Amino acid sequence: MGRPPCCDKVGVKKGPWTPEEDIILVSYIQEHGPGNWRSVPTNTGLLRCSKSCRLRWTNYLRPGIKRGNFTDHEEKMIIHLQALLGNRWAAIASYLPQRTDNDIKNYWNTHLKKKLRKLQTGLDGHDHRNSQDGFSGNSHDQPISKGQWERRLQTDIHMAKQALCEALSLDKPPTHDLHLQDLKPSINLGYNNNGQPNTNTCSRPHQASTYASNTENIAKLLESWMKNSPKGPSSAQNHNQTNSETNLHQISSFKNKKNIAAGCSVSTSSEGAQSATTTPEQAFDSLFSFNSSTSDVSQSMSVDENNANFTAETSCLFQDESKPNLEGQVPLTLLEKWLLDDAAPHAHEDLINMSLENTSVLF
DNA sequence: AATGAATTCAACCGCGTTTAG
DNA sequence: CCTAAACGCGGTTGAATTCAT
């Protein structure tokens, strides 16, 4: 009865993965594809539990993972989505398919929380209305006034509605085009929007730099995998070649990171320079008004662009390896779910009702 | 140069859910 | 339907690294 044990817990290795282990794992997955994790340790001889293998693959080795600093756009998306979804990192990660939930979680905990706290402190400094504990880490505890929060959420839902309307009214927009658009910054991995090397997107050298020199082996493995394996995850799971190459580039560029100057800001050069001139209020507003701010030059996205991004981001859900591609099914049900389910716990009842009323017309 | 504090992030842990038998 | 293991997720930890003094 029940399933057979995935691996015996005796002699299971823990701790950081070695390059050799990575290569073994990658080679195995190259041959068999990801999944069936319980068989991985036994078949590969890795002294790791299946869970550890899966984690290593999904968080680190999987092609299509974008590493390195988060772009301004990604940052805003995370802040935005965190405000909307809470600490549901997997859900947030599904909107940023090139980032892992672990990465996003770490980035939130180490950078964004701090950044928001800082900005909030700046705001409070202006107001002389410091909150007791400042920023608690949960966006819902953020000392934005409730009305402000609701207005923002309302705006978000309006944006989503617009996107839905457009998705319905248009003759099925080419979602992958939008997707590509959304992914552009990441496809240009290592380069900013001006096509310049993104040397400034590094806040600190990658700590696995000693390891990194060895990851060239993994890069080679992956490279040959991309060339030789038609059924590899890149095709089977909608990770396109570009993403894979992107990842290869990143892996092989790890070793260069040590030389990149540390201490640059989180913002990218083109956008960060601008935000440096904004007031804390503007900056804070910019961070939270992912869709609506006009004060920040970096936020000069048009409404159409935002809609495009929204649909693109949503379509990304179907690009995620854990989620099957529904083949052209515009993710309206998902959008609906997002609007009706995910927003609900955080939204005022009015907002829920509003979204229900307005979206029900569409369906 | 040495040392301690602070930061970062890969990996682990534990829990709820899903699923094979 | 029941049981137990796999799976997936969010929270936490701790080693490695950087920064400040």
Coordinates of C-alpha atoms (C1' of nucleotides) in Angstrom, one line a residue:
Chain A
M1 CA 0.0 0.0 0.0
G2 CA 1.1 3.5 -0.6
R3 CA 4.0 4.5 -2.7
P4 CA 7.4 2.9 -2.3
P5 CA 9.8 5.2 -0.5
C6 CA 11.6 7.6 -2.8
C7 CA 14.9 7.0 -1.2
D8 CA 16.2 5.6 2.0
K9 CA 17.1 8.4 4.4
V10 CA 20.3 6.7 5.4
G11 CA 23.4 8.2 4.0
V12 CA 21.6 11.1 2.3
K13 CA 24.0 13.9 1.7
K14 CA 23.1 17.4 2.7
G15 CA 24.6 20.8 2.1
P16 CA 25.8 22.6 -0.9
W17 CA 25.9 20.8 -4.2
T18 CA 29.2 20.2 -5.8
P19 CA 29.8 20.8 -9.5
E20 CA 30.2 17.0 -10.0
E21 CA 26.8 16.4 -8.5
D22 CA 25.3 19.1 -10.7
I23 CA 26.8 17.5 -13.8
I24 CA 25.5 14.1 -12.8
L25 CA 22.0 15.6 -12.2
V26 CA 22.0 17.6 -15.4
S27 CA 23.3 14.7 -17.4
Y28 CA 20.5 12.5 -16.0
I29 CA 17.8 15.0 -16.7
Q30 CA 19.3 15.6 -20.1
E31 CA 18.6 12.0 -20.8
H32 CA 15.3 11.4 -19.0
G33 CA 13.9 14.9 -18.6
P34 CA 12.8 16.4 -15.3
G35 CA 10.3 14.6 -13.2
N36 CA 10.1 11.3 -11.5
W37 CA 12.4 12.6 -8.9
R38 CA 12.2 9.6 -6.6
S39 CA 14.1 7.6 -9.2
V40 CA 16.8 10.2 -9.7
P41 CA 19.0 9.4 -6.6
T42 CA 18.9 5.7 -7.3
N43 CA 19.5 6.0 -11.0
T44 CA 22.2 8.5 -10.7
G45 CA 23.9 7.3 -7.6
L46 CA 23.6 10.7 -6.1
L47 CA 23.6 10.6 -2.3
R48 CA 20.8 13.1 -2.3
C49 CA 17.2 12.8 -1.6
S50 CA 14.7 13.3 -4.4
K51 CA 13.5 16.4 -2.9
S52 CA 17.0 17.9 -2.8
C53 CA 17.5 16.9 -6.5
R54 CA 14.2 18.5 -7.5
L55 CA 15.1 21.7 -5.6
R56 CA 18.5 21.9 -7.1
W57 CA 17.1 21.5 -10.5
T58 CA 14.2 23.9 -10.2
N59 CA 16.1 26.6 -8.3
Y60 CA 19.4 26.5 -10.0
L61 CA 20.1 24.1 -12.9
R62 CA 16.9 24.4 -14.9
P63 CA 17.4 26.1 -18.2
G64 CA 15.6 29.4 -18.6
I65 CA 16.4 30.6 -15.1
K66 CA 17.6 34.1 -15.1
R67 CA 20.1 34.9 -12.5
G68 CA 21.7 38.0 -11.4
N69 CA 20.1 41.3 -10.5
F70 CA 16.5 42.0 -11.0
T71 CA 15.5 44.6 -13.5
D72 CA 13.5 47.6 -12.4
H73 CA 10.6 46.1 -14.2
E74 CA 10.9 42.8 -12.4
E75 CA 11.3 44.6 -9.1
K76 CA 8.1 46.6 -9.6
M77 CA 6.3 43.5 -10.7
I78 CA 7.4 41.7 -7.5
I79 CA 6.4 44.6 -5.3
H80 CA 3.1 44.9 -7.1
L81 CA 2.3 41.2 -7.0
Q82 CA 3.4 40.8 -3.4
A83 CA 1.0 43.6 -2.5
L84 CA -1.7 41.8 -4.4
L85 CA -0.9 38.1 -3.6
G86 CA 1.0 38.3 -0.3
N87 CA 3.9 36.0 0.3
R88 CA 2.8 33.5 -2.3
W89 CA 6.1 33.3 -3.9
A90 CA 5.3 30.5 -6.3
A91 CA 2.3 32.4 -7.6
I92 CA 4.5 35.5 -8.0
A93 CA 7.2 33.5 -9.7
S94 CA 4.7 32.3 -12.2
Y95 CA 4.5 35.8 -13.5
L96 CA 8.2 36.0 -13.7
P97 CA 8.9 32.6 -15.3
Q98 CA 12.6 33.1 -15.5
R99 CA 12.9 33.6 -11.8
T100 CA 12.4 31.0 -9.1
D101 CA 10.2 31.5 -6.2
N102 CA 13.2 31.1 -4.0
D103 CA 15.0 33.8 -5.8
I104 CA 12.0 36.1 -5.6
K105 CA 11.5 35.3 -1.9
N106 CA 15.2 36.0 -1.2
Y107 CA 15.1 39.2 -3.2
W108 CA 12.1 40.4 -1.4
N109 CA 13.5 39.6 2.0
T110 CA 16.9 41.0 1.3
H111 CA 16.3 43.9 -1.0
L112 CA 12.8 45.0 -1.5
K113 CA 11.7 44.9 2.1
K114 CA 14.6 47.1 3.0
K115 CA 14.1 49.4 0.1
L116 CA 10.5 49.9 0.9
R117 CA 11.2 50.4 4.5
K118 CA 13.7 53.1 3.5
L119 CA 11.3 54.8 1.3
Q120 CA 8.7 54.6 3.9
T121 CA 11.0 56.1 6.4
G122 CA 11.7 58.9 4.0
L123 CA 8.0 59.5 3.7
D124 CA 7.5 59.4 7.4
G125 CA 10.3 61.8 7.8
H126 CA 8.4 64.2 5.6
D127 CA 5.2 63.7 7.5
H128 CA 6.7 63.4 10.9
R129 CA 4.3 60.6 11.4
N130 CA 6.5 57.7 12.0
S131 CA 4.7 54.4 12.5
Q132 CA 5.5 52.4 15.5
D133 CA 7.4 49.5 13.9
G134 CA 7.9 50.9 10.5
F135 CA 7.8 48.3 7.9
S136 CA 6.9 44.9 9.2
G137 CA 7.7 42.9 6.1
N138 CA 4.2 42.1 5.2
S139 CA 2.9 44.4 2.6
H140 CA -0.4 44.5 4.3
D141 CA 1.2 46.0 7.3
Q142 CA 2.7 48.7 5.2
P143 CA 1.8 52.0 6.6
I144 CA 0.1 53.1 3.5
S145 CA -3.3 54.4 4.3
K146 CA -6.1 51.9 3.7
G147 CA -7.7 54.2 1.3
Q148 CA -4.5 54.6 -0.7
W149 CA -4.1 50.8 -0.7
E150 CA -7.6 50.3 -1.9
R151 CA -7.3 52.9 -4.6
R152 CA -4.2 51.2 -5.9
L153 CA -5.9 47.8 -5.8
Q154 CA -8.8 49.3 -7.6
T155 CA -6.5 50.6 -10.2
D156 CA -5.0 47.2 -10.5
I157 CA -8.3 45.6 -11.0
H158 CA -9.2 48.2 -13.6
M159 CA -6.0 47.5 -15.4
A160 CA -6.8 43.8 -15.3
K161 CA -10.3 44.4 -16.6
Q162 CA -9.0 46.5 -19.4
A163 CA -6.6 43.7 -20.3
L164 CA -9.4 41.2 -20.2
C165 CA -11.6 43.4 -22.4
E166 CA -8.8 43.8 -24.9
A167 CA -8.0 40.1 -24.9
L168 CA -11.6 39.5 -25.7
S169 CA -12.1 42.1 -28.2
L170 CA -9.0 41.5 -30.2
D171 CA -8.7 38.5 -32.4
K172 CA -6.6 36.6 -30.1
P173 CA -3.5 38.6 -29.9
P174 CA -0.3 36.7 -30.5
T175 CA 0.4 36.0 -26.9
H176 CA 3.9 34.7 -27.6
D177 CA 4.7 38.0 -29.2
L178 CA 3.6 39.7 -26.0
H179 CA 5.5 37.1 -24.2
L180 CA 8.6 37.9 -26.1
Q181 CA 8.1 41.5 -25.4
D182 CA 7.8 40.8 -21.8
L183 CA 10.9 38.7 -21.9
K184 CA 13.0 41.1 -23.9
P185 CA 15.0 42.4 -21.0
S186 CA 15.9 39.0 -19.9
I187 CA 16.6 37.7 -23.4
N188 CA 19.1 40.6 -23.6
L189 CA 20.6 39.0 -20.6
G190 CA 23.6 40.8 -19.4
Y191 CA 22.7 43.9 -21.3
N192 CA 20.5 46.8 -20.3
N193 CA 17.8 48.3 -22.4
N194 CA 20.4 50.4 -24.2
G195 CA 22.2 47.3 -25.2
Q196 CA 25.0 48.1 -22.9
P197 CA 26.5 45.4 -20.7
N198 CA 24.7 45.2 -17.5
T199 CA 27.7 45.4 -15.3
N200 CA 25.9 47.6 -12.9
T201 CA 23.2 45.1 -12.3
C202 CA 25.4 43.3 -9.8
S203 CA 25.2 44.3 -6.3
R204 CA 27.7 41.8 -5.2
P205 CA 29.9 39.2 -6.7
H206 CA 28.2 35.9 -6.9
Q207 CA 29.3 34.0 -3.9
A208 CA 29.8 30.8 -5.7
S209 CA 32.5 32.2 -7.8
T210 CA 34.9 29.4 -7.0
Y211 CA 32.3 27.0 -8.0
A212 CA 31.5 29.1 -11.0
S213 CA 34.7 28.2 -12.8
N214 CA 33.6 24.7 -12.7
T215 CA 30.1 25.4 -14.0
E216 CA 31.5 25.8 -17.4
N217 CA 31.3 22.0 -17.5
I218 CA 27.6 22.2 -16.7
A219 CA 27.3 24.9 -19.3
K220 CA 28.8 22.7 -21.9
L221 CA 26.6 19.9 -20.9
L222 CA 23.6 22.0 -21.1
E223 CA 24.8 23.4 -24.4
S224 CA 25.1 20.0 -26.0
W225 CA 21.8 19.1 -24.5
M226 CA 20.1 22.0 -26.2
K227 CA 21.7 21.0 -29.5
N228 CA 21.1 17.3 -29.2
S229 CA 18.0 16.7 -27.2
P230 CA 14.8 17.5 -29.0
K231 CA 12.8 16.3 -26.1
G232 CA 14.8 18.1 -23.5
P233 CA 13.0 20.4 -21.1
S234 CA 13.5 23.3 -23.5
S235 CA 11.1 21.9 -25.9
A236 CA 9.1 19.6 -23.8
Q237 CA 8.4 22.3 -21.3
N238 CA 8.3 25.4 -23.4
H239 CA 11.7 26.8 -22.4
N240 CA 12.9 28.1 -25.7
Q241 CA 16.4 28.0 -27.0
T242 CA 16.9 31.7 -26.2
N243 CA 16.2 31.1 -22.6
S244 CA 18.5 28.1 -22.5
E245 CA 21.2 30.0 -24.1
T246 CA 20.5 32.8 -21.7
N247 CA 21.1 30.5 -18.9
L248 CA 24.2 29.1 -20.4
H249 CA 25.5 32.6 -20.8
Q250 CA 24.8 33.2 -17.1
I251 CA 26.4 30.1 -15.9
S252 CA 29.5 30.8 -17.8
S253 CA 29.5 34.4 -16.8
F254 CA 29.5 33.6 -13.1
K255 CA 33.2 33.5 -13.2
N256 CA 33.3 37.1 -14.4
K257 CA 31.2 38.4 -11.7
K258 CA 33.9 38.5 -9.2
N259 CA 35.5 41.3 -11.2
I260 CA 32.4 43.4 -11.4
A261 CA 32.4 46.3 -9.0
A262 CA 30.3 45.8 -6.0
G263 CA 28.1 48.3 -4.3
C264 CA 25.9 49.4 -7.2
S265 CA 22.4 50.2 -6.5
V266 CA 19.5 47.8 -7.1
S267 CA 18.2 50.0 -9.9
T268 CA 19.5 49.5 -13.4
S269 CA 21.6 52.2 -14.9
S270 CA 19.1 53.7 -17.2
E271 CA 16.3 53.7 -14.7
G272 CA 18.1 54.0 -11.5
A273 CA 19.7 57.2 -12.5
Q274 CA 16.3 58.7 -12.9
S275 CA 14.9 57.4 -9.7
A276 CA 17.9 58.9 -8.0
T277 CA 16.5 62.3 -8.8
T278 CA 13.0 61.5 -7.6
T279 CA 11.7 62.3 -4.2
P280 CA 11.0 59.6 -1.7
E281 CA 7.4 60.1 -2.3
Q282 CA 7.8 59.7 -6.0
A283 CA 10.0 56.7 -5.6
F284 CA 7.6 55.1 -3.3
D285 CA 4.7 55.9 -5.5
S286 CA 6.6 54.6 -8.4
L287 CA 7.2 51.4 -6.7
F288 CA 3.6 50.9 -5.9
S289 CA 2.1 52.4 -8.9
F290 CA 3.4 49.8 -11.3
N291 CA 0.6 50.7 -13.6
S292 CA -0.4 54.2 -12.9
S293 CA 2.4 56.5 -12.1
T294 CA 3.4 59.2 -14.5
S295 CA 5.8 61.1 -12.3
D296 CA 8.7 58.7 -12.7
V297 CA 10.3 58.6 -16.1
S298 CA 11.1 55.0 -15.7
Q299 CA 7.4 54.4 -15.3
S300 CA 6.5 56.1 -18.5
M301 CA 4.9 52.9 -19.8
S302 CA 1.7 53.7 -21.6
V303 CA -1.5 52.0 -20.5
D304 CA -1.3 49.9 -23.6
E305 CA 2.1 48.7 -22.7
N306 CA 0.8 47.8 -19.3
N307 CA -2.0 45.9 -20.7
A308 CA 0.4 44.1 -23.0
N309 CA 2.6 43.4 -20.0
F310 CA -0.3 42.1 -18.1
T311 CA -1.4 39.7 -20.7
A312 CA 2.1 38.7 -21.3
E313 CA 2.8 38.1 -17.7
T314 CA -0.4 36.1 -17.5
S315 CA 0.5 34.1 -20.5
C316 CA 3.7 33.3 -18.8
L317 CA 1.8 31.2 -16.5
F318 CA 1.4 28.8 -19.3
Q319 CA 5.1 28.8 -20.1
D320 CA 6.1 27.6 -16.7
E321 CA 7.4 24.1 -16.7
S322 CA 5.1 23.0 -14.0
K323 CA 2.1 24.1 -15.9
P324 CA 1.0 22.6 -19.2
N325 CA 0.6 24.9 -22.2
L326 CA -3.0 25.1 -22.9
E327 CA -2.4 25.6 -26.5
G328 CA -3.8 28.9 -27.4
Q329 CA -6.4 28.9 -24.7
V330 CA -6.2 32.5 -23.8
P331 CA -5.7 32.4 -20.1
L332 CA -9.0 34.1 -19.4
T333 CA -10.1 31.6 -16.8
L334 CA -6.8 32.2 -15.1
L335 CA -7.2 35.9 -15.3
E336 CA -10.7 35.5 -13.9
K337 CA -9.3 33.3 -11.1
W338 CA -6.6 35.8 -10.5
L339 CA -9.2 38.6 -10.2
L340 CA -11.7 36.8 -8.3
D341 CA -9.7 34.5 -6.1
D342 CA -6.4 36.0 -5.5
A343 CA -7.4 39.5 -5.0
A344 CA -10.3 38.6 -2.8
P345 CA -8.5 37.9 0.4
H346 CA -6.8 41.2 0.3
A347 CA -9.4 43.4 -1.2
H348 CA -12.2 45.2 0.3
E349 CA -15.6 43.6 -0.3
D350 CA -16.6 46.4 -2.6
L351 CA -13.6 45.6 -4.8
I352 CA -14.5 42.0 -4.9
N353 CA -18.0 42.8 -5.8
M354 CA -16.8 45.3 -8.4
S355 CA -14.6 42.7 -10.0
L356 CA -17.3 40.2 -9.8
E357 CA -19.8 42.5 -11.4
N358 CA -17.5 43.7 -14.1
T359 CA -15.9 40.4 -15.0
S360 CA -19.2 38.5 -15.0
V361 CA -20.3 40.7 -17.9
L362 CA -17.4 39.3 -19.8
F363 CA -18.2 35.7 -19.3
Chain B
dA1 C1' 45.9 44.0 8.3
dA2 C1' 42.6 42.1 11.5
dT3 C1' 38.2 41.5 13.3
dG4 C1' 33.4 41.7 14.0
dA5 C1' 29.0 43.0 12.0
dA6 C1' 26.0 42.9 8.2
dT7 C1' 24.4 40.9 4.0
dT8 C1' 23.3 37.4 0.7
dC9 C1' 21.3 33.3 -1.0
dA10 C1' 21.5 28.2 -1.6
dA11 C1' 19.7 24.7 0.8
dC12 C1' 17.0 22.7 4.4
dC13 C1' 12.8 22.0 7.2
dG14 C1' 8.2 21.3 8.1
dC15 C1' 3.6 21.3 6.8
dG16 C1' -0.4 20.9 3.7
dT17 C1' -1.9 18.8 -0.6
dT18 C1' -1.9 15.4 -4.1
dT19 C1' -1.6 10.9 -5.8
dA20 C1' -0.2 6.0 -6.5
dG21 C1' -1.1 1.6 -4.9
Chain C
dC1 C1' -11.9 4.7 0.5
dC2 C1' -7.6 4.5 3.0
dT3 C1' -2.8 4.9 3.6
dA4 C1' 1.7 6.5 3.0
dA5 C1' 4.9 8.7 0.1
dA6 C1' 5.7 12.3 -3.3
dC7 C1' 5.1 16.8 -4.3
dG8 C1' 4.9 21.8 -3.7
dC9 C1' 5.3 25.7 -1.1
dG10 C1' 6.7 29.2 2.4
dG11 C1' 9.6 30.0 6.3
dT12 C1' 14.1 29.6 8.2
dT13 C1' 19.0 28.7 8.7
dG14 C1' 23.8 29.0 8.2
dA15 C1' 28.0 29.3 5.4
dA16 C1' 30.2 32.4 2.5
dT17 C1' 31.2 36.9 1.4
dT18 C1' 31.4 41.8 1.9
dC19 C1' 31.5 45.9 4.6
dA20 C1' 32.8 48.9 8.4
dT21 C1' 35.8 50.0 12.0

